[in-house]
Coordinates of C-alpha atoms in Angstrom, one line a residue:
Chain Y
M10 CA 22.6 -30.5 -9.8
A11 CA 20.6 -33.1 -12.6
N12 CA 18.6 -34.3 -9.4
Q13 CA 18.2 -30.6 -7.6
T14 CA 17.4 -29.5 -11.7
N15 CA 14.6 -32.6 -11.8
Q16 CA 13.1 -32.2 -8.8
R17 CA 11.9 -28.1 -9.1
A18 CA 10.8 -29.5 -12.8
E19 CA 8.3 -31.4 -11.3
V20 CA 7.1 -28.2 -8.2
A21 CA 6.6 -26.4 -11.3
V22 CA 4.0 -28.7 -12.8
P23 CA 0.7 -26.6 -13.2
P24 CA -1.6 -27.0 -9.8
R25 CA -4.8 -28.8 -10.7
A26 CA -7.2 -26.1 -10.0
G27 CA -10.5 -27.2 -9.8
M28 CA -12.3 -24.3 -12.6
F29 CA -10.3 -26.5 -15.3
Q30 CA -12.4 -30.3 -14.4
P31 CA -16.3 -30.8 -14.8
A32 CA -18.3 -29.7 -12.3
A33 CA -18.7 -32.5 -9.6
T34 CA -14.9 -32.7 -9.6
G35 CA -15.2 -29.2 -8.6
I36 CA -17.2 -28.8 -6.0
R37 CA -15.1 -31.7 -4.4
E38 CA -11.9 -30.0 -4.9
V39 CA -13.5 -26.6 -2.9
K40 CA -13.7 -30.0 0.4
R41 CA -10.6 -30.5 -0.5
F42 CA -9.6 -26.9 -0.2
T43 CA -12.5 -26.1 3.0
R44 CA -10.7 -29.1 4.8
R45 CA -6.8 -28.4 4.1
K46 CA -7.8 -24.7 4.6
P47 CA -10.0 -23.7 7.1
L48 CA -9.0 -20.1 7.2
G49 CA -8.1 -20.1 3.6
A50 CA -11.8 -20.7 3.3
I51 CA -12.7 -18.7 5.9
G52 CA -11.5 -16.4 3.4
G53 CA -13.5 -17.4 0.5
L54 CA -16.3 -17.2 2.7
L55 CA -16.6 -13.4 3.2
V56 CA -15.4 -13.1 0.1
L57 CA -18.7 -13.8 -1.2
V58 CA -20.8 -12.5 0.9
L59 CA -19.2 -9.5 -0.4
V60 CA -20.5 -10.7 -3.9
I61 CA -23.7 -11.2 -3.1
V62 CA -24.7 -8.5 -1.3
A63 CA -23.0 -6.1 -4.6
L64 CA -25.0 -8.2 -6.8
M65 CA -28.2 -8.5 -4.6
A66 CA -28.3 -4.7 -3.5
P67 CA -31.3 -4.1 -4.9
V68 CA -33.3 -6.7 -3.7
L69 CA -31.6 -6.6 0.3
A70 CA -30.7 -2.8 0.6
P71 CA -34.8 -1.6 2.5
Y72 CA -33.4 1.3 1.5
G73 CA -31.7 3.7 -1.8
A74 CA -28.2 5.4 -0.6
R75 CA -29.4 7.6 -1.6
E76 CA -32.5 8.4 -0.3
L77 CA -33.9 9.9 2.8
P78 CA -36.5 7.7 4.1
D79 CA -39.7 9.2 6.3
R80 CA -39.2 7.8 10.0
H81 CA -41.6 5.7 11.0
E82 CA -42.6 7.4 14.3
G83 CA -42.2 10.9 12.8
G84 CA -40.0 13.8 12.9
S85 CA -35.7 14.1 12.4
T86 CA -34.4 11.4 10.7
V87 CA -31.3 12.8 11.8
Y88 CA -28.8 10.0 13.2
I89 CA -30.6 7.6 15.2
P90 CA -29.1 5.0 17.2
P91 CA -29.7 1.1 15.9
N92 CA -34.0 0.5 15.7
S93 CA -36.3 -1.8 13.9
Q94 CA -36.8 0.4 11.4
F95 CA -32.7 1.0 10.7
L96 CA -31.4 -2.4 11.9
L97 CA -27.9 0.5 11.4
G98 CA -29.1 3.9 12.7
T99 CA -29.2 6.9 10.0
D100 CA -26.3 9.3 9.2
H101 CA -25.7 12.5 9.9
V102 CA -28.1 13.7 6.6
G103 CA -30.9 11.0 7.5
R104 CA -30.2 8.1 5.2
D105 CA -29.6 4.5 6.3
V106 CA -26.4 3.0 7.1
L107 CA -28.0 -0.6 5.9
S108 CA -28.8 0.2 2.4
R109 CA -25.0 2.3 2.2
L110 CA -23.7 -0.1 3.9
I111 CA -24.8 -3.1 0.8
Y112 CA -24.7 0.0 -1.7
G113 CA -21.0 0.5 -0.8
A114 CA -20.5 -3.3 -1.6
R115 CA -20.9 -2.3 -5.0
I116 CA -17.9 0.4 -5.2
S117 CA -15.6 -1.4 -3.6
L118 CA -16.0 -4.8 -5.8
Y119 CA -16.0 -2.3 -8.8
V120 CA -12.7 -0.5 -7.6
G121 CA -10.7 -3.7 -7.0
L122 CA -12.1 -5.8 -9.7
G123 CA -11.0 -2.9 -11.9
S124 CA -7.5 -2.2 -11.2
V125 CA -7.0 -5.3 -10.3
L126 CA -8.4 -6.9 -14.0
I127 CA -6.3 -3.7 -15.6
G128 CA -3.2 -3.4 -13.7
I129 CA -2.5 -7.2 -12.8
T130 CA -3.2 -8.2 -16.8
A131 CA -1.3 -5.7 -17.1
S132 CA 1.4 -6.2 -15.5
F133 CA 1.5 -9.4 -16.4
I134 CA 1.9 -8.8 -20.1
I135 CA 4.7 -6.4 -19.5
G136 CA 6.8 -9.0 -17.4
V137 CA 6.5 -11.5 -19.5
A138 CA 7.3 -9.1 -22.6
L139 CA 10.7 -7.7 -20.4
A140 CA 11.4 -11.1 -19.9
Y141 CA 11.6 -12.3 -22.7
A142 CA 12.9 -9.1 -24.6
G143 CA 15.6 -8.4 -22.8
G144 CA 18.4 -7.2 -23.0
I145 CA 18.6 -2.7 -23.6
I146 CA 15.1 -2.6 -22.7
D147 CA 14.3 -4.9 -20.3
M148 CA 17.5 -3.0 -18.3
A149 CA 16.2 0.8 -18.9
A150 CA 12.2 -0.7 -18.1
Q151 CA 13.7 -2.2 -14.8
R152 CA 14.6 1.6 -14.0
V153 CA 10.9 2.9 -14.1
V154 CA 9.4 0.5 -12.5
D155 CA 12.8 0.7 -9.3
A156 CA 11.5 4.5 -10.1
L157 CA 8.1 4.3 -9.6
M158 CA 8.6 1.3 -6.7
A159 CA 10.0 4.7 -4.8
L160 CA 6.8 6.1 -5.2
P161 CA 4.3 4.8 -2.4
G162 CA 1.3 3.5 -3.7
L163 CA -1.2 5.8 -1.5
I164 CA 0.9 8.5 -1.7
I165 CA 1.3 8.1 -6.0
A166 CA -2.2 8.0 -5.6
L167 CA -3.6 10.4 -3.8
A168 CA -1.2 12.7 -6.4
I169 CA -3.3 11.0 -9.4
V170 CA -6.3 11.2 -8.5
A171 CA -5.6 15.6 -7.2
V172 CA -3.9 15.5 -10.6
L173 CA -6.9 14.2 -12.7
G174 CA -9.9 14.8 -10.1
S175 CA -11.8 12.3 -7.9
S176 CA -13.9 10.0 -9.5
L177 CA -14.1 6.4 -9.4
N178 CA -12.3 5.5 -12.3
N179 CA -9.2 8.0 -12.0
V180 CA -9.2 5.8 -7.9
I181 CA -8.9 2.0 -10.2
L182 CA -6.3 4.4 -12.6
A183 CA -4.6 5.8 -9.3
I184 CA -4.3 2.0 -7.6
V185 CA -3.2 0.8 -11.2
I186 CA 0.1 2.4 -11.4
G187 CA 0.4 1.9 -7.5
M188 CA 0.5 -1.5 -7.8
I189 CA 1.9 -2.4 -11.6
A190 CA 5.6 -1.7 -10.4
P191 CA 6.0 -4.4 -7.0
V192 CA 4.0 -7.1 -9.6
I193 CA 6.1 -6.9 -14.1
R194 CA 8.6 -8.0 -10.7
T195 CA 7.3 -11.0 -9.7
V196 CA 5.9 -11.5 -13.1
R197 CA 9.9 -11.4 -14.6
S198 CA 11.9 -13.1 -12.5
Q199 CA 8.7 -15.7 -12.5
V200 CA 9.3 -16.2 -15.9
L201 CA 12.7 -16.2 -15.9
S202 CA 13.4 -19.2 -13.9
L203 CA 10.6 -21.0 -16.2
K204 CA 12.9 -20.0 -18.8
E205 CA 15.4 -22.2 -17.6
L206 CA 13.0 -25.2 -17.1
D207 CA 14.2 -28.7 -18.6
Y208 CA 10.4 -28.4 -21.3
V209 CA 11.3 -25.5 -21.7
T210 CA 14.4 -26.5 -22.6
A211 CA 13.3 -29.5 -24.5
A212 CA 10.0 -27.4 -26.2
T213 CA 12.7 -25.2 -28.1
A214 CA 15.2 -28.9 -28.7
I215 CA 11.8 -29.9 -30.8
G216 CA 12.0 -26.2 -31.9
A217 CA 8.7 -24.5 -31.4
P218 CA 8.5 -21.4 -31.9
P219 CA 9.3 -18.4 -28.7
W220 CA 5.3 -17.7 -29.2
R221 CA 4.3 -21.4 -28.4
I222 CA 7.4 -21.5 -25.5
V223 CA 5.1 -18.1 -24.2
F224 CA 1.6 -19.1 -24.5
R225 CA 1.5 -23.2 -23.9
H226 CA 4.1 -23.1 -20.9
I227 CA 4.9 -19.3 -19.8
I228 CA 1.7 -18.4 -19.5
P229 CA -0.7 -21.3 -18.2
N230 CA 2.4 -22.3 -15.6
C231 CA 2.0 -18.2 -14.3
F232 CA -1.8 -19.1 -13.3
A233 CA -1.6 -19.8 -10.0
I234 CA 1.4 -16.6 -9.2
Y235 CA -2.1 -14.5 -11.0
L236 CA -4.5 -15.7 -8.9
V237 CA -2.4 -14.8 -5.8
L238 CA -1.3 -11.9 -6.3
A239 CA -4.9 -10.8 -8.0
T240 CA -6.4 -12.0 -4.6
Y241 CA -3.6 -10.2 -2.1
Y242 CA -4.0 -6.6 -4.5
L243 CA -8.0 -6.8 -4.7
G244 CA -6.9 -6.4 -0.4
F245 CA -4.6 -4.0 -1.6
A246 CA -6.9 -1.6 -3.6
I247 CA -10.0 -1.4 -1.2
I248 CA -7.8 -0.6 1.8
I249 CA -6.7 2.3 -0.6
E250 CA -10.1 3.5 -2.7
A251 CA -11.4 3.4 1.4
S252 CA -8.9 5.6 2.2
L253 CA -8.8 8.3 -0.5
S254 CA -12.8 8.6 -0.2
F255 CA -11.9 8.8 4.0
L256 CA -9.3 11.3 3.1
G257 CA -11.7 13.1 1.2
V258 CA -10.3 12.7 -2.8
G259 CA -12.2 9.2 -3.8
A260 CA -15.4 8.5 -4.6
P261 CA -17.6 12.0 -4.7
P262 CA -19.2 12.4 -1.8
D263 CA -22.5 11.5 -2.3
Q264 CA -21.6 8.0 -3.8
P265 CA -22.1 5.4 -0.6
S266 CA -18.2 4.5 0.0
W267 CA -16.7 2.7 2.5
G268 CA -14.3 4.2 2.8
G269 CA -16.3 8.2 2.9
M270 CA -18.6 6.6 5.2
L271 CA -15.8 7.2 7.8
T272 CA -15.0 10.2 7.8
R273 CA -17.9 12.3 8.8
A274 CA -17.9 9.3 12.0
A275 CA -14.6 9.3 13.0
Q276 CA -14.5 13.3 12.4
E277 CA -16.8 14.7 14.8
H278 CA -19.2 12.3 16.4
V279 CA -16.8 9.3 17.6
L280 CA -18.8 9.3 20.5
T281 CA -22.1 10.9 20.6
A282 CA -23.2 8.4 17.2
P283 CA -20.7 5.7 16.8
W284 CA -22.7 3.6 14.6
V285 CA -22.0 5.0 11.2
G286 CA -18.6 4.5 12.5
I287 CA -18.4 1.2 13.6
F288 CA -20.6 -0.5 11.1
P289 CA -18.1 0.7 7.2
G290 CA -15.1 0.1 9.3
V291 CA -16.2 -3.3 10.2
A292 CA -17.5 -3.5 6.6
I293 CA -13.5 -2.7 5.2
F294 CA -12.1 -4.2 8.1
A295 CA -13.7 -8.1 7.0
V296 CA -14.0 -8.0 3.6
V297 CA -10.2 -7.0 3.1
M298 CA -9.1 -9.8 6.3
G299 CA -10.7 -11.9 3.8
F300 CA -9.0 -11.2 0.7
N301 CA -6.2 -11.9 2.2
I302 CA -6.7 -14.8 4.3
L303 CA -7.8 -16.4 1.7
G304 CA -4.5 -15.0 -1.0
D305 CA -2.2 -17.2 1.6
A306 CA -4.2 -20.2 1.8
L307 CA -4.4 -19.7 -2.2
R308 CA -0.9 -19.2 -2.3
D309 CA -0.2 -21.9 -0.8
V310 CA -2.1 -24.9 -2.0
L311 CA -0.9 -23.7 -5.1
D312 CA 2.6 -22.3 -5.4
P313 CA 4.1 -24.6 -2.8
R314 CA 7.3 -23.1 -3.2
L315 CA 6.1 -20.9 -1.4
R316 CA 4.8 -22.8 1.3
G317 CA 5.5 -21.5 5.2
R318 CA 7.0 -18.1 4.2
Chain W
M22 CA 33.5 -3.5 -2.6
T23 CA 34.9 -0.3 -4.8
T24 CA 33.1 -2.0 -8.0
Y25 CA 29.8 -2.9 -6.2
I26 CA 29.9 0.0 -4.3
V27 CA 30.1 2.0 -7.6
R28 CA 27.2 -0.1 -9.3
R29 CA 24.9 0.5 -6.9
L30 CA 25.8 4.4 -7.3
L31 CA 25.1 4.3 -11.2
L32 CA 22.5 2.7 -10.9
F33 CA 20.7 5.6 -8.4
I34 CA 21.4 7.7 -10.8
P35 CA 19.2 7.4 -13.5
T36 CA 16.4 6.2 -11.6
I37 CA 16.4 9.4 -9.1
L38 CA 16.1 11.2 -12.7
I39 CA 13.5 8.8 -13.7
V40 CA 11.3 9.7 -10.2
T41 CA 11.3 13.3 -11.2
I42 CA 10.6 13.1 -14.9
I43 CA 7.1 10.8 -13.5
I44 CA 6.6 13.6 -11.3
F45 CA 6.8 16.3 -13.8
L46 CA 5.0 14.7 -16.3
L47 CA 1.9 13.8 -14.1
M48 CA 2.0 17.5 -12.8
W49 CA 2.9 18.6 -16.9
I50 CA -0.7 16.9 -17.9
V51 CA -2.9 19.1 -15.3
P52 CA -6.4 19.1 -17.0
G53 CA -6.7 23.1 -18.1
D54 CA -3.4 25.4 -17.2
T55 CA -1.8 26.2 -14.3
A56 CA -2.0 30.1 -15.2
M57 CA -6.4 29.4 -15.0
L58 CA -6.2 28.5 -12.0
I59 CA -4.8 31.1 -10.1
L60 CA -6.3 32.8 -11.2
T61 CA -9.7 31.7 -11.7
G62 CA -8.8 30.2 -7.2
N63 CA -10.4 27.0 -8.7
D64 CA -13.7 28.0 -9.2
P65 CA -14.7 26.9 -12.8
N66 CA -17.7 29.5 -12.8
E67 CA -15.1 31.8 -12.9
G68 CA -13.5 31.4 -16.0
G69 CA -15.6 33.6 -18.1
R70 CA -14.4 36.5 -16.3
V71 CA -11.1 36.3 -16.5
S72 CA -8.9 38.7 -19.0
L73 CA -6.8 36.3 -21.8
E74 CA -4.2 38.6 -21.8
D75 CA -3.9 38.0 -18.1
V76 CA -3.7 34.5 -18.6
E77 CA -0.8 34.7 -21.5
R78 CA 1.6 37.3 -18.9
L79 CA 1.4 34.6 -15.3
R80 CA 1.2 31.9 -18.3
A81 CA 4.6 33.9 -19.8
K82 CA 5.7 35.2 -15.1
L83 CA 5.5 31.3 -14.8
G84 CA 7.5 30.3 -16.7
L85 CA 4.6 27.9 -18.7
D86 CA 4.7 28.8 -22.5
R87 CA 8.7 27.3 -22.7
P88 CA 9.1 24.4 -24.2
V89 CA 8.3 21.0 -21.7
H90 CA 11.0 19.8 -21.4
I91 CA 13.2 23.5 -21.0
Q92 CA 10.7 23.8 -17.9
Y93 CA 11.8 20.2 -16.3
G94 CA 15.5 20.8 -16.9
D95 CA 14.7 24.9 -14.7
W96 CA 12.6 22.9 -12.0
L97 CA 15.3 20.1 -12.3
W98 CA 18.1 22.6 -11.9
D99 CA 15.3 25.2 -8.9
M100 CA 15.0 21.6 -6.8
L101 CA 19.1 21.0 -6.7
R102 CA 19.3 24.4 -5.1
G103 CA 16.7 24.0 -2.3
D104 CA 14.0 26.3 -4.3
L105 CA 11.0 24.5 -4.2
G106 CA 8.8 26.9 -5.9
E107 CA 6.1 28.6 -4.3
S108 CA 3.0 27.3 -3.5
L109 CA 0.1 28.6 -6.0
W110 CA -2.6 29.1 -2.8
Y111 CA -0.6 30.9 0.0
Q112 CA 2.2 32.6 -2.7
T113 CA 5.3 31.8 0.5
P114 CA 8.4 29.6 -0.8
V115 CA 8.0 25.9 -0.5
I116 CA 10.8 25.6 1.3
D117 CA 9.7 27.4 4.7
E118 CA 7.9 25.3 5.1
L119 CA 8.4 21.8 4.3
G120 CA 11.5 22.0 6.6
G121 CA 9.4 21.6 9.7
R122 CA 7.5 19.7 8.8
F123 CA 9.4 16.7 7.3
I124 CA 10.6 17.0 10.9
T125 CA 8.2 16.1 11.9
T126 CA 6.7 13.4 10.0
V127 CA 10.3 11.8 10.0
Q128 CA 9.7 11.8 13.6
L129 CA 6.1 10.1 13.5
A130 CA 7.1 7.1 11.6
V131 CA 10.6 6.4 13.3
M132 CA 9.1 6.3 16.5
G133 CA 6.0 4.4 15.3
M134 CA 8.8 2.2 13.8
G135 CA 10.5 2.2 17.1
L136 CA 7.0 0.6 19.0
A137 CA 6.4 -1.8 17.1
F138 CA 10.2 -3.2 17.0
I139 CA 9.9 -3.6 20.6
V140 CA 7.2 -5.2 20.7
A141 CA 6.5 -6.9 16.7
V142 CA 10.2 -9.0 17.2
P143 CA 10.2 -10.8 21.1
L144 CA 6.9 -12.1 19.6
G145 CA 7.8 -13.2 16.0
I146 CA 10.3 -14.8 18.4
V147 CA 8.3 -16.5 19.6
S148 CA 6.8 -17.0 16.4
A149 CA 9.3 -18.6 15.4
V150 CA 10.6 -21.0 18.5
K151 CA 7.8 -21.9 19.3
Q152 CA 6.4 -22.2 15.5
D153 CA 3.0 -25.6 15.0
T154 CA 2.0 -24.3 18.5
K155 CA -1.9 -23.0 19.2
L156 CA 1.4 -19.3 21.2
D157 CA 2.8 -19.8 16.7
Y158 CA -1.1 -19.3 16.1
M159 CA -2.4 -16.6 17.9
S160 CA 1.0 -14.0 17.3
R161 CA -0.2 -14.9 13.4
L162 CA -4.0 -14.5 13.5
F163 CA -2.8 -11.1 16.1
A164 CA 0.2 -9.7 12.4
L165 CA -2.4 -10.4 9.9
L166 CA -5.9 -8.3 12.1
G167 CA -2.2 -6.6 11.9
I168 CA -1.7 -6.1 7.8
A169 CA -6.1 -6.8 7.0
M170 CA -6.9 -3.2 9.2
P171 CA -6.6 0.5 6.5
T172 CA -4.2 2.9 9.7
F173 CA -7.5 5.0 9.0
L174 CA -9.6 2.4 10.4
I175 CA -6.1 1.7 13.3
A176 CA -6.1 5.7 13.6
I177 CA -9.9 5.7 14.5
V178 CA -10.0 3.4 17.6
V179 CA -7.2 4.8 19.0
T180 CA -8.7 7.8 18.9
Y181 CA -12.4 6.7 19.5
V182 CA -10.4 4.5 22.5
L183 CA -8.3 7.5 24.1
A184 CA -11.0 9.6 24.0
Y185 CA -13.5 7.1 25.8
V186 CA -11.2 5.9 28.8
F187 CA -9.0 8.7 28.6
D188 CA -10.6 11.6 28.2
W189 CA -8.5 12.2 25.4
L190 CA -8.0 14.5 22.4
P191 CA -5.5 15.2 19.9
P192 CA -4.2 19.0 20.4
L193 CA -4.7 21.8 18.6
D194 CA -0.9 22.9 18.8
Y195 CA 1.8 19.9 18.6
A196 CA 4.3 21.8 20.4
N197 CA 8.2 22.1 19.2
L198 CA 9.8 18.9 19.7
W199 CA 13.4 20.7 20.2
E200 CA 11.6 23.4 23.2
Q201 CA 9.5 21.5 24.4
P202 CA 11.1 18.0 24.0
L203 CA 8.8 16.6 27.1
T204 CA 6.0 17.7 25.6
N205 CA 6.2 16.7 22.2
L206 CA 7.2 13.8 22.9
Q207 CA 3.8 12.7 25.0
Q208 CA 1.2 14.1 22.2
M209 CA 3.2 12.4 19.6
I210 CA 3.6 9.1 21.4
F211 CA -1.2 8.4 20.8
P212 CA -0.7 8.7 16.5
A213 CA 3.1 6.7 17.2
L214 CA 1.1 4.1 18.2
A215 CA -1.2 4.0 15.3
I216 CA 0.6 3.7 13.5
A217 CA 3.0 1.4 14.7
F218 CA -0.2 -1.0 15.0
H219 CA -0.1 -1.2 11.6
D220 CA 4.0 -2.0 10.9
L221 CA 3.4 -4.6 13.8
A222 CA 2.1 -7.2 12.4
F223 CA 4.5 -6.5 9.8
T224 CA 7.2 -6.5 10.7
A225 CA 6.7 -9.9 13.5
R226 CA 6.1 -11.5 9.9
V227 CA 9.2 -10.8 8.7
T228 CA 11.2 -11.5 12.4
R229 CA 9.3 -14.8 12.4
S230 CA 10.4 -16.1 9.3
S231 CA 13.6 -15.2 9.0
M232 CA 14.4 -16.2 12.2
L233 CA 12.6 -19.6 11.3
E234 CA 15.6 -19.7 8.5
T235 CA 18.5 -19.0 10.6
M236 CA 17.6 -21.6 13.3
R237 CA 17.7 -24.5 9.9
D238 CA 20.6 -23.4 10.4
D239 CA 24.5 -25.3 10.0
Y240 CA 26.3 -23.1 13.0
V241 CA 22.6 -22.9 15.2
R242 CA 22.9 -26.7 15.9
T243 CA 26.8 -26.7 16.0
A244 CA 25.6 -24.5 19.0
R245 CA 23.1 -26.9 20.0
A246 CA 25.7 -29.6 20.0
K247 CA 27.7 -28.1 22.0
G248 CA 25.8 -27.0 24.8
L249 CA 23.9 -23.8 24.5
T250 CA 21.5 -23.1 26.3
E251 CA 17.9 -22.1 24.4
M252 CA 18.3 -18.9 25.3
G253 CA 21.8 -18.4 24.4
V254 CA 21.3 -20.4 20.8
I255 CA 18.8 -17.7 19.9
G256 CA 19.8 -15.6 21.7
R257 CA 23.3 -15.2 20.5
H258 CA 23.0 -17.0 17.1
A259 CA 20.4 -16.8 15.5
L260 CA 18.8 -13.5 16.4
K261 CA 22.0 -12.3 16.1
N262 CA 22.0 -13.4 12.1
A263 CA 18.2 -13.1 12.0
L264 CA 18.4 -9.2 12.8
L265 CA 20.6 -7.6 9.7
P266 CA 17.5 -8.8 7.4
I267 CA 14.4 -7.9 9.0
I268 CA 16.3 -4.2 9.4
T269 CA 17.0 -4.1 6.5
V270 CA 13.7 -5.5 5.4
S271 CA 11.9 -3.2 8.1
G272 CA 13.9 0.5 5.8
Y273 CA 12.6 -0.6 2.7
Q274 CA 9.5 -0.7 3.7
F275 CA 9.5 3.0 4.9
G276 CA 8.2 4.2 2.0
R277 CA 4.6 2.2 2.9
L278 CA 4.4 3.5 6.3
L279 CA 4.8 7.5 5.0
G280 CA 1.6 5.6 3.8
G281 CA -0.1 5.4 6.2
V282 CA 1.1 8.2 8.6
V283 CA 0.0 10.6 5.4
I284 CA -3.4 9.9 7.1
V285 CA -2.8 9.3 10.8
E286 CA -1.2 12.7 10.7
V287 CA -4.9 14.2 9.2
I288 CA -7.0 12.7 11.7
F289 CA -4.4 13.5 15.2
L290 CA -4.0 16.9 13.3
V291 CA -0.1 16.1 13.2
P292 CA 1.5 19.8 11.5
G293 CA 3.6 17.3 9.0
I294 CA 3.9 16.8 4.8
G295 CA 0.7 14.5 5.5
N296 CA -1.3 17.0 6.7
M297 CA 0.0 19.8 3.7
L298 CA -0.1 17.1 1.0
I299 CA -3.4 16.8 1.7
D300 CA -4.2 20.7 1.9
A301 CA -2.9 21.0 -1.4
I302 CA -4.5 18.5 -2.8
I303 CA -8.0 20.1 -1.5
H304 CA -6.5 23.5 -3.0
R305 CA -5.4 21.7 -5.8
D306 CA -1.9 23.5 -5.3
F307 CA 0.8 21.7 -7.8
V308 CA 3.0 23.3 -6.4
V309 CA 3.8 21.3 -3.3
I310 CA 2.3 18.7 -4.2
Q311 CA 4.4 17.9 -6.9
A312 CA 7.6 19.1 -4.2
V313 CA 6.0 17.1 -1.1
V314 CA 6.0 13.5 -3.4
V315 CA 9.4 14.0 -4.8
L316 CA 11.2 14.8 -1.3
V317 CA 8.8 11.5 -0.4
A318 CA 10.7 9.6 -3.3
A319 CA 13.3 11.0 -3.0
V320 CA 14.4 9.8 0.6
V321 CA 12.9 6.4 0.5
M322 CA 15.2 5.9 -2.9
F323 CA 18.0 7.5 -0.4
L324 CA 17.3 5.2 2.9
N325 CA 17.5 1.8 -0.7
L326 CA 20.5 3.3 -1.2
V327 CA 21.9 2.8 1.9
I328 CA 20.6 0.5 3.4
D329 CA 22.0 -1.3 0.5
L330 CA 25.4 -0.3 1.0
I331 CA 25.6 -1.2 4.7
Y332 CA 24.2 -4.1 3.7
G333 CA 27.0 -5.1 1.4
V334 CA 29.3 -3.8 3.8
L335 CA 27.6 -6.2 6.6
D336 CA 26.2 -9.9 4.7
P337 CA 29.7 -10.1 2.1
R338 CA 27.5 -12.2 -0.3
I339 CA 25.5 -9.6 -1.8
R340 CA 28.7 -8.4 -3.5
Y341 CA 29.8 -11.0 -6.0
Q342 CA 25.6 -11.1 -6.9

């Protein structure tokens, strides 16, 4: 038994994360990661492309997101198939699909990062607090978590946006409430198991106060799970945002959200103007896929206990 | 066993009460007043034309002038008696509309889940038995594709393929399951396929990991040692034991599945609760939104309760945790 506990303690030592070390080692870590997890590296690359496109949108996009460009040959610019002027064609108003796609990366990234930073961080604080509070507070909070778990993410998000009205920040709030329950549950059980480890007992034995144990031992050991959860839930957030916008209750219609771009494409012009729908569809798929496979690979590398599950 | 059932039931009651409180408060904080909303017909510019007395009268009629806990109690009591209130937009009792639509949605969800199972379980088994071979990687990649595809994207691709290849468009009117069962099944099979694809990925993943776990168990080694064929080992010993967690995990996922069904319903114009919810959101019909969300939560929670109880009967280890 004692032997077993020792083994668990060994595995739970903080992983060698690249970002805590000098830059040269960082590059080496990335190379090692690429070699060990080629699929994860592809995911990382897709995520990197999303970030670059979002940051450089005004430089990369040939037109503005709401701009109605003139056609070189003259005439109407509505529903032009992809050509040399409009690489990915134009939509029902005559806006450039490529430009809207590029600016749309900003919305996906804004909603994704916003909801994940708020949602996962808040869940972490609550999860750690609950694991330490225990007793009746923990018991009561667990029932609220159970209750929230019974509300499917998309449906609770729909209800919240219906009440508060559709804006990007309300979408973020809706996604945060949709993700908070499962994350609190995961963090709470992680902290509960960390509390039982030998080095925490040792720290208690030498008289370390609880806050010191939490900040010096528990939280640093949760770093891996934080990173993995954040990566997964970025994908989740982007899907929910796209779904809400697709249903017409997410981003306001003039915003170039990828989900919103698909609405008309799907409903009216599946056959006559497929380019309007195909490209945002591919973009959503690639980005969510990128976050998912990066999350899988990070989990394998950072948290050996979960490997292969 | 009795202790287990009692404990599980005792946990169920406060949880479902908390769900109703959350949903009630969510609708209670609506910016602007529900009575105002009805009188102005949802048009913010109409505000000037409504007299204050009218608003007060309607507030009294709807019971909005009472303290919030009384309102909650009444609402809960009405719901328990099967009265879900009257739609703010259509002015008809919500329950009349909800019943039939709910059956359609459940039918769609069950069909989708069934189709997913037929493909996903064999896929997961092959993946587990041939772990780390090309076959395993291919089926895992396939599962990954399914998970990364938002439901609406899958549904659009399905409509796209159907329209191009089979010249099929979603019907404007779905046949009733009881009156014209064949026509109904024919119409529902395509939306069910769209749901199945997403669920398939998830189920295949669960099957794979559940099979991998059982394949390492002692009784599988015993079965091999006594000379059973590989098929016999997998079919009669491993799969039988692996199936229980697969079914329970899928059951727990029913809520997530319902989220996907909402979107598929919108794209395929299926008259289920998903379309009702979206319609209510567009009209800011909070009574309907409340009713649909409570119904979904109640179904999910009830299903989880039933799964837990069955699991407790089938797997004695659970009871002693």
